[in-house]
């Protein structure tokens, strides 16, 4: 379980989360806009958008329902799940002194998973929470499939040793970590590829740099996958917001994490 201390931070393995992300969620709920919430929180629009994406990807249901809206920004609102997370955090804050242990017992059954998801930090651009649905184990390696959203699966190849150490089994929650540079994009039909994971989505954001472009796909309601490709490739493929594309990820490039 996440540890509580007097500073009201949720800590796990040295990573801490204070009130910043909760404040951002509250601002989204109050203002109805990620752009406006970013301004209130003193964040850039990209930082706020990335934080919302990370939160949505780490939960079994999105915390924020957002719709892209160009320069003016789109509408956004907290989901029931998002309101529950905010309420749980603020309840802990209000009753902090001397009652941390009692609060952990009294909160919802999945409160530990909620707070772990808030506090997890990783260098991987994509962190998708899911549930193990299938394991195909061989002598040395094993294929582990997670359902990260209804109808959306991610398969990883791990060693048998890792399978045992992580305690992976059908029904076990886990997080799939994928670096954005490992995500290959394909456009059009009739694609033939050796990549184990082929996830369809629609582009919701494209941000160009001098050399690279960051392409964000919505792969399910509230779930996104980010790819980092060369700007030359993005222009050659004529990638734009709204375009349907397929994200390709090799199974050995998927790292699994558990609470």
mmCIF file of C-alpha atoms in Angstrom:
data_model
loop_
_atom_site.group_PDB
_atom_site.id
_atom_site.type_symbol
_atom_site.label_atom_id
_atom_site.label_comp_id
_atom_site.label_asym_id
_atom_site.label_seq_id
_atom_site.Cartn_x
_atom_site.Cartn_y
_atom_site.Cartn_z
ATOM 1 C CA UNK A 1 0.000 0.000 0.000
ATOM 2 C CA UNK A 2 1.058 3.601 -0.526
ATOM 3 C CA UNK A 3 2.520 5.243 2.566
ATOM 4 C CA UNK A 4 1.002 8.398 4.053
ATOM 5 C CA UNK A 5 3.012 11.013 5.928
ATOM 6 C CA UNK A 6 2.412 14.411 7.463
ATOM 7 C CA UNK A 7 3.166 16.191 4.186
ATOM 8 C CA UNK A 8 0.307 14.286 2.566
ATOM 9 C CA UNK A 9 2.393 12.601 -0.066
ATOM 10 C CA UNK A 10 1.742 9.135 -1.420
ATOM 11 C CA UNK A 11 5.081 7.368 -1.541
ATOM 12 C CA UNK A 12 6.282 4.160 -3.160
ATOM 13 C CA UNK A 13 9.899 3.180 -3.740
ATOM 14 C CA UNK A 14 11.074 6.771 -3.450
ATOM 15 C CA UNK A 15 8.466 8.273 -5.788
ATOM 16 C CA UNK A 16 6.072 10.822 -4.289
ATOM 17 C CA UNK A 17 2.878 12.528 -5.374
ATOM 18 C CA UNK A 18 1.540 15.541 -3.533
ATOM 19 C CA UNK A 19 -1.469 17.664 -4.318
ATOM 20 C CA UNK A 20 -0.306 18.884 -7.756
ATOM 21 C CA UNK A 21 -2.041 16.259 -9.866
ATOM 22 C CA UNK A 22 -5.127 16.294 -7.674
ATOM 23 C CA UNK A 23 -5.277 20.086 -8.022
ATOM 24 C CA UNK A 24 -5.026 19.722 -11.788
ATOM 25 C CA UNK A 25 -7.931 17.251 -11.786
ATOM 26 C CA UNK A 26 -9.986 19.601 -9.637
ATOM 27 C CA UNK A 27 -9.257 22.499 -11.965
ATOM 28 C CA UNK A 28 -10.352 20.448 -14.962
ATOM 29 C CA UNK A 29 -13.565 19.549 -13.157
ATOM 30 C CA UNK A 30 -14.258 23.166 -12.244
ATOM 31 C CA UNK A 31 -13.179 24.912 -15.458
ATOM 32 C CA UNK A 32 -14.119 22.288 -18.034
ATOM 33 C CA UNK A 33 -10.881 22.776 -19.973
ATOM 34 C CA UNK A 34 -7.384 21.304 -19.792
ATOM 35 C CA UNK A 35 -5.923 24.546 -21.147
ATOM 36 C CA UNK A 36 -7.641 26.635 -18.454
ATOM 37 C CA UNK A 37 -6.695 24.104 -15.773
ATOM 38 C CA UNK A 38 -3.052 24.261 -16.926
ATOM 39 C CA UNK A 39 -3.028 28.042 -16.555
ATOM 40 C CA UNK A 40 -4.435 27.812 -13.040
ATOM 41 C CA UNK A 41 -1.895 25.142 -12.056
ATOM 42 C CA UNK A 42 1.016 27.082 -13.564
ATOM 43 C CA UNK A 43 1.728 24.398 -16.151
ATOM 44 C CA UNK A 44 2.198 24.496 -19.888
ATOM 45 C CA UNK A 45 -0.698 23.094 -21.895
ATOM 46 C CA UNK A 46 1.512 20.182 -23.003
ATOM 47 C CA UNK A 47 2.522 19.336 -19.425
ATOM 48 C CA UNK A 48 -1.103 19.335 -18.311
ATOM 49 C CA UNK A 49 -2.208 17.288 -21.314
ATOM 50 C CA UNK A 50 0.579 14.775 -20.705
ATOM 51 C CA UNK A 51 -0.395 14.507 -17.016
ATOM 52 C CA UNK A 52 -4.024 13.847 -17.933
ATOM 53 C CA UNK A 53 -2.973 11.231 -20.484
ATOM 54 C CA UNK A 54 -0.741 9.498 -17.935
ATOM 55 C CA UNK A 55 -3.545 9.406 -15.354
ATOM 56 C CA UNK A 56 -6.093 8.107 -17.846
ATOM 57 C CA UNK A 57 -3.723 5.399 -19.074
ATOM 58 C CA UNK A 58 -2.949 4.149 -15.569
ATOM 59 C CA UNK A 59 -6.547 3.545 -14.492
ATOM 60 C CA UNK A 60 -9.090 0.965 -15.559
ATOM 61 C CA UNK A 61 -11.391 3.834 -16.552
ATOM 62 C CA UNK A 62 -10.431 7.381 -17.610
ATOM 63 C CA UNK A 63 -10.338 10.109 -14.957
ATOM 64 C CA UNK A 64 -10.827 12.892 -17.502
ATOM 65 C CA UNK A 65 -12.986 12.851 -20.621
ATOM 66 C CA UNK A 66 -11.463 15.325 -23.073
ATOM 67 C CA UNK A 67 -12.165 16.417 -26.611
ATOM 68 C CA UNK A 68 -9.497 18.162 -28.700
ATOM 69 C CA UNK A 69 -10.431 21.658 -29.807
ATOM 70 C CA UNK A 70 -7.475 23.271 -31.573
ATOM 71 C CA UNK A 71 -6.125 26.662 -30.552
ATOM 72 C CA UNK A 72 -9.108 27.491 -28.361
ATOM 73 C CA UNK A 73 -8.837 24.235 -26.459
ATOM 74 C CA UNK A 74 -11.497 21.554 -26.165
ATOM 75 C CA UNK A 75 -14.028 20.627 -23.542
ATOM 76 C CA UNK A 76 -12.942 18.388 -20.672
ATOM 77 C CA UNK A 77 -14.661 17.019 -17.612
ATOM 78 C CA UNK A 78 -13.973 14.654 -14.733
ATOM 79 C CA UNK A 79 -15.519 11.230 -15.013
ATOM 80 C CA UNK A 80 -17.136 9.473 -12.073
ATOM 81 C CA UNK A 81 -13.818 7.656 -11.592
ATOM 82 C CA UNK A 82 -11.949 10.967 -11.573
ATOM 83 C CA UNK A 83 -14.292 12.468 -8.998
ATOM 84 C CA UNK A 84 -13.855 9.376 -6.826
ATOM 85 C CA UNK A 85 -10.051 9.674 -6.933
ATOM 86 C CA UNK A 86 -10.173 13.364 -5.994
ATOM 87 C CA UNK A 87 -12.658 12.719 -3.196
ATOM 88 C CA UNK A 88 -10.522 9.884 -1.800
ATOM 89 C CA UNK A 89 -7.388 12.030 -1.807
ATOM 90 C CA UNK A 90 -9.097 14.976 -0.140
ATOM 91 C CA UNK A 91 -10.610 12.699 2.483
ATOM 92 C CA UNK A 92 -7.118 11.528 3.409
ATOM 93 C CA UNK A 93 -5.954 15.146 3.545
ATOM 94 C CA UNK A 94 -8.790 16.184 5.862
ATOM 95 C CA UNK A 95 -8.237 13.300 8.283
ATOM 96 C CA UNK A 96 -4.487 12.944 8.007
ATOM 97 C CA UNK A 97 -3.262 13.386 11.557
ATOM 98 C CA UNK A 98 -2.883 10.106 13.368
ATOM 99 C CA UNK A 99 -5.387 8.127 11.291
ATOM 100 C CA UNK A 100 -3.443 6.951 8.229
ATOM 101 C CA UNK A 101 -3.769 3.277 9.082
ATOM 102 C CA UNK A 102 -7.506 3.570 9.772
ATOM 103 C CA UNK A 103 -8.046 5.474 6.534
ATOM 104 C CA UNK A 104 -6.304 2.776 4.473
ATOM 105 C CA UNK A 105 -8.727 0.188 5.901
ATOM 106 C CA UNK A 106 -11.741 2.446 5.454
ATOM 107 C CA UNK A 107 -11.164 3.589 1.893
ATOM 108 C CA UNK A 108 -12.502 1.730 -1.120
ATOM 109 C CA UNK A 109 -11.159 -1.761 -1.740
ATOM 110 C CA UNK A 110 -9.016 -0.631 -4.671
ATOM 111 C CA UNK A 111 -7.651 2.507 -2.975
ATOM 112 C CA UNK A 112 -4.136 1.038 -2.879
ATOM 113 C CA UNK A 113 -4.146 0.513 -6.645
ATOM 114 C CA UNK A 114 -5.522 4.022 -7.188
ATOM 115 C CA UNK A 115 -2.769 5.708 -5.198
ATOM 116 C CA UNK A 116 -0.041 3.489 -6.620
ATOM 117 C CA UNK A 117 -1.144 4.540 -10.109
ATOM 118 C CA UNK A 118 -0.961 8.209 -9.105
ATOM 119 C CA UNK A 119 2.524 7.820 -7.668
ATOM 120 C CA UNK A 120 4.256 5.610 -10.209
ATOM 121 C CA UNK A 121 7.025 7.332 -12.190
ATOM 122 C CA UNK A 122 8.722 5.850 -15.227
ATOM 123 C CA UNK A 123 10.892 7.021 -18.112
ATOM 124 C CA UNK A 124 8.636 5.185 -20.556
ATOM 125 C CA UNK A 125 6.331 7.628 -22.368
ATOM 126 C CA UNK A 126 3.454 5.143 -22.399
ATOM 127 C CA UNK A 127 2.143 3.467 -19.235
ATOM 128 C CA UNK A 128 -1.097 1.559 -19.766
ATOM 129 C CA UNK A 129 -2.832 -0.122 -16.857
ATOM 130 C CA UNK A 130 -4.631 -3.370 -17.611
ATOM 131 C CA UNK A 131 -5.475 -6.858 -16.459
ATOM 132 C CA UNK A 132 -3.700 -10.052 -17.474
ATOM 133 C CA UNK A 133 -6.040 -12.092 -19.646
ATOM 134 C CA UNK A 134 -3.759 -14.767 -21.085
ATOM 135 C CA UNK A 135 -0.346 -16.332 -20.488
ATOM 136 C CA UNK A 136 1.427 -18.606 -22.936
ATOM 137 C CA UNK A 137 4.439 -19.963 -21.074
ATOM 138 C CA UNK A 138 7.351 -21.842 -22.649
ATOM 139 C CA UNK A 139 10.571 -23.155 -21.134
ATOM 140 C CA UNK A 140 12.520 -19.880 -21.210
ATOM 141 C CA UNK A 141 10.046 -17.113 -22.073
ATOM 142 C CA UNK A 142 6.357 -16.398 -21.737
ATOM 143 C CA UNK A 143 3.833 -14.329 -23.664
ATOM 144 C CA UNK A 144 1.649 -12.243 -21.354
ATOM 145 C CA UNK A 145 -1.413 -10.457 -22.724
ATOM 146 C CA UNK A 146 -3.054 -7.521 -20.930
ATOM 147 C CA UNK A 147 -6.434 -6.046 -21.754
ATOM 148 C CA UNK A 148 -5.817 -2.291 -21.338
ATOM 149 C CA UNK A 149 -9.271 -1.290 -22.571
ATOM 150 C CA UNK A 150 -12.310 -3.204 -23.877
ATOM 151 C CA UNK A 151 -11.138 -4.863 -27.090
ATOM 152 C CA UNK A 152 -7.587 -3.487 -26.805
ATOM 153 C CA UNK A 153 -4.839 -5.957 -25.879
ATOM 154 C CA UNK A 154 -1.096 -5.482 -25.381
ATOM 155 C CA UNK A 155 1.190 -8.531 -25.411
ATOM 156 C CA UNK A 156 4.628 -8.656 -23.802
ATOM 157 C CA UNK A 157 7.340 -11.300 -23.906
ATOM 158 C CA UNK A 158 9.038 -11.809 -20.537
ATOM 159 C CA UNK A 159 11.317 -14.456 -19.091
ATOM 160 C CA UNK A 160 9.865 -17.291 -17.044
ATOM 161 C CA UNK A 161 11.880 -15.946 -14.111
ATOM 162 C CA UNK A 162 10.185 -12.545 -14.455
ATOM 163 C CA UNK A 163 6.800 -14.213 -14.811
ATOM 164 C CA UNK A 164 7.283 -15.923 -11.453
ATOM 165 C CA UNK A 165 8.871 -12.947 -9.689
ATOM 166 C CA UNK A 166 6.063 -10.599 -10.724
ATOM 167 C CA UNK A 167 3.405 -13.136 -9.804
ATOM 168 C CA UNK A 168 1.697 -12.678 -13.152
ATOM 169 C CA UNK A 169 -1.476 -14.688 -13.635
ATOM 170 C CA UNK A 170 -4.836 -14.206 -15.368
ATOM 171 C CA UNK A 171 -6.848 -11.584 -13.514
ATOM 172 C CA UNK A 172 -3.765 -9.839 -12.063
ATOM 173 C CA UNK A 173 -3.594 -6.054 -12.641
ATOM 174 C CA UNK A 174 -0.389 -4.866 -14.303
ATOM 175 C CA UNK A 175 0.984 -1.909 -16.233
ATOM 176 C CA UNK A 176 2.434 -2.137 -19.748
ATOM 177 C CA UNK A 177 5.342 0.295 -20.282
ATOM 178 C CA UNK A 178 6.342 1.225 -23.832
ATOM 179 C CA UNK A 179 8.860 3.863 -24.886
ATOM 180 C CA UNK A 180 7.468 6.193 -27.522
ATOM 181 C CA UNK A 181 10.477 5.473 -29.751
ATOM 182 C CA UNK A 182 9.416 1.808 -29.843
ATOM 183 C CA UNK A 183 6.023 2.668 -31.340
ATOM 184 C CA UNK A 184 5.949 2.435 -35.149
ATOM 185 C CA UNK A 185 3.062 3.991 -37.046
ATOM 186 C CA UNK A 186 1.421 2.614 -40.178
ATOM 187 C CA UNK A 187 -1.268 4.164 -42.328
ATOM 188 C CA UNK A 188 -3.606 2.404 -44.731
ATOM 189 C CA UNK A 189 -5.106 -1.063 -45.027
ATOM 190 C CA UNK A 190 -3.727 -4.449 -45.981
ATOM 191 C CA UNK A 191 -0.752 -4.139 -43.625
ATOM 192 C CA UNK A 192 1.476 -7.190 -43.121
ATOM 193 C CA UNK A 193 3.999 -6.994 -40.290
ATOM 194 C CA UNK A 194 5.803 -9.218 -37.797
ATOM 195 C CA UNK A 195 4.989 -6.891 -34.874
ATOM 196 C CA UNK A 196 2.977 -8.791 -32.242
ATOM 197 C CA UNK A 197 0.983 -5.732 -31.198
ATOM 198 C CA UNK A 198 -1.070 -3.928 -33.827
ATOM 199 C CA UNK A 199 -3.282 -1.335 -32.142
ATOM 200 C CA UNK A 200 -5.631 0.811 -34.172
ATOM 201 C CA UNK A 201 -6.280 4.401 -33.181
ATOM 202 C CA UNK A 202 -6.996 7.926 -34.317
ATOM 203 C CA UNK A 203 -4.554 10.825 -34.068
ATOM 204 C CA UNK A 204 -5.631 13.377 -31.453
ATOM 205 C CA UNK A 205 -2.441 15.437 -31.323
ATOM 206 C CA UNK A 206 0.692 16.045 -33.372
ATOM 207 C CA UNK A 207 3.560 18.153 -32.079
ATOM 208 C CA UNK A 208 6.521 18.805 -34.348
ATOM 209 C CA UNK A 209 10.065 19.516 -33.255
ATOM 210 C CA UNK A 210 13.072 20.366 -35.375
ATOM 211 C CA UNK A 211 13.855 16.690 -36.002
ATOM 212 C CA UNK A 212 11.136 14.585 -34.407
ATOM 213 C CA UNK A 213 7.367 14.598 -34.169
ATOM 214 C CA UNK A 214 5.278 13.365 -31.260
ATOM 215 C CA UNK A 215 2.071 11.678 -32.396
ATOM 216 C CA UNK A 216 -0.641 10.877 -29.842
ATOM 217 C CA UNK A 217 -3.278 8.280 -30.730
ATOM 218 C CA UNK A 218 -6.556 7.653 -28.969
ATOM 219 C CA UNK A 219 -6.812 3.855 -28.903
ATOM 220 C CA UNK A 220 -9.940 3.666 -26.741
ATOM 221 C CA UNK A 221 -12.084 6.052 -24.730
ATOM 222 C CA UNK A 222 -9.687 7.908 -22.457
ATOM 223 C CA UNK A 223 -6.714 5.735 -23.479
ATOM 224 C CA UNK A 224 -3.833 7.041 -25.572
ATOM 225 C CA UNK A 225 -0.589 5.776 -27.055
ATOM 226 C CA UNK A 226 2.251 8.123 -28.003
ATOM 227 C CA UNK A 227 4.783 7.567 -30.781
ATOM 228 C CA UNK A 228 7.995 9.516 -31.405
ATOM 229 C CA UNK A 229 8.930 9.434 -35.081
ATOM 230 C CA UNK A 230 11.033 11.603 -37.352
ATOM 231 C CA UNK A 231 9.375 14.750 -38.618
ATOM 232 C CA UNK A 232 10.312 13.680 -42.126
ATOM 233 C CA UNK A 233 8.287 10.480 -41.665
ATOM 234 C CA UNK A 234 5.326 12.382 -40.215
ATOM 235 C CA UNK A 235 5.281 14.694 -43.213
ATOM 236 C CA UNK A 236 5.818 11.899 -45.730
ATOM 237 C CA UNK A 237 2.852 10.005 -44.240
ATOM 238 C CA UNK A 238 0.831 13.246 -44.127
ATOM 239 C CA UNK A 239 -0.210 12.518 -40.538
ATOM 240 C CA UNK A 240 -2.840 14.853 -39.136
ATOM 241 C CA UNK A 241 -5.347 15.060 -36.307
ATOM 242 C CA UNK A 242 -8.276 12.780 -36.984
ATOM 243 C CA UNK A 243 -6.377 10.344 -39.211
ATOM 244 C CA UNK A 244 -6.781 6.630 -38.467
ATOM 245 C CA UNK A 245 -3.448 4.844 -38.041
ATOM 246 C CA UNK A 246 -2.107 1.604 -36.628
ATOM 247 C CA UNK A 247 0.509 1.515 -33.868
ATOM 248 C CA UNK A 248 2.968 -1.372 -34.102
ATOM 249 C CA UNK A 249 4.904 -2.524 -31.045
ATOM 250 C CA UNK A 250 7.063 -5.624 -30.809
ATOM 251 C CA UNK A 251 6.208 -7.781 -27.791
ATOM 252 C CA UNK A 252 9.823 -7.799 -26.450
ATOM 253 C CA UNK A 253 9.660 -3.982 -26.324
ATOM 254 C CA UNK A 254 6.816 -4.059 -23.784
ATOM 255 C CA UNK A 255 7.891 -3.983 -20.129
ATOM 256 C CA UNK A 256 5.457 -5.108 -17.432
ATOM 257 C CA UNK A 257 5.160 -3.683 -13.917
ATOM 258 C CA UNK A 258 2.998 -4.727 -10.979
ATOM 259 C CA UNK A 259 2.152 -3.172 -7.637
#
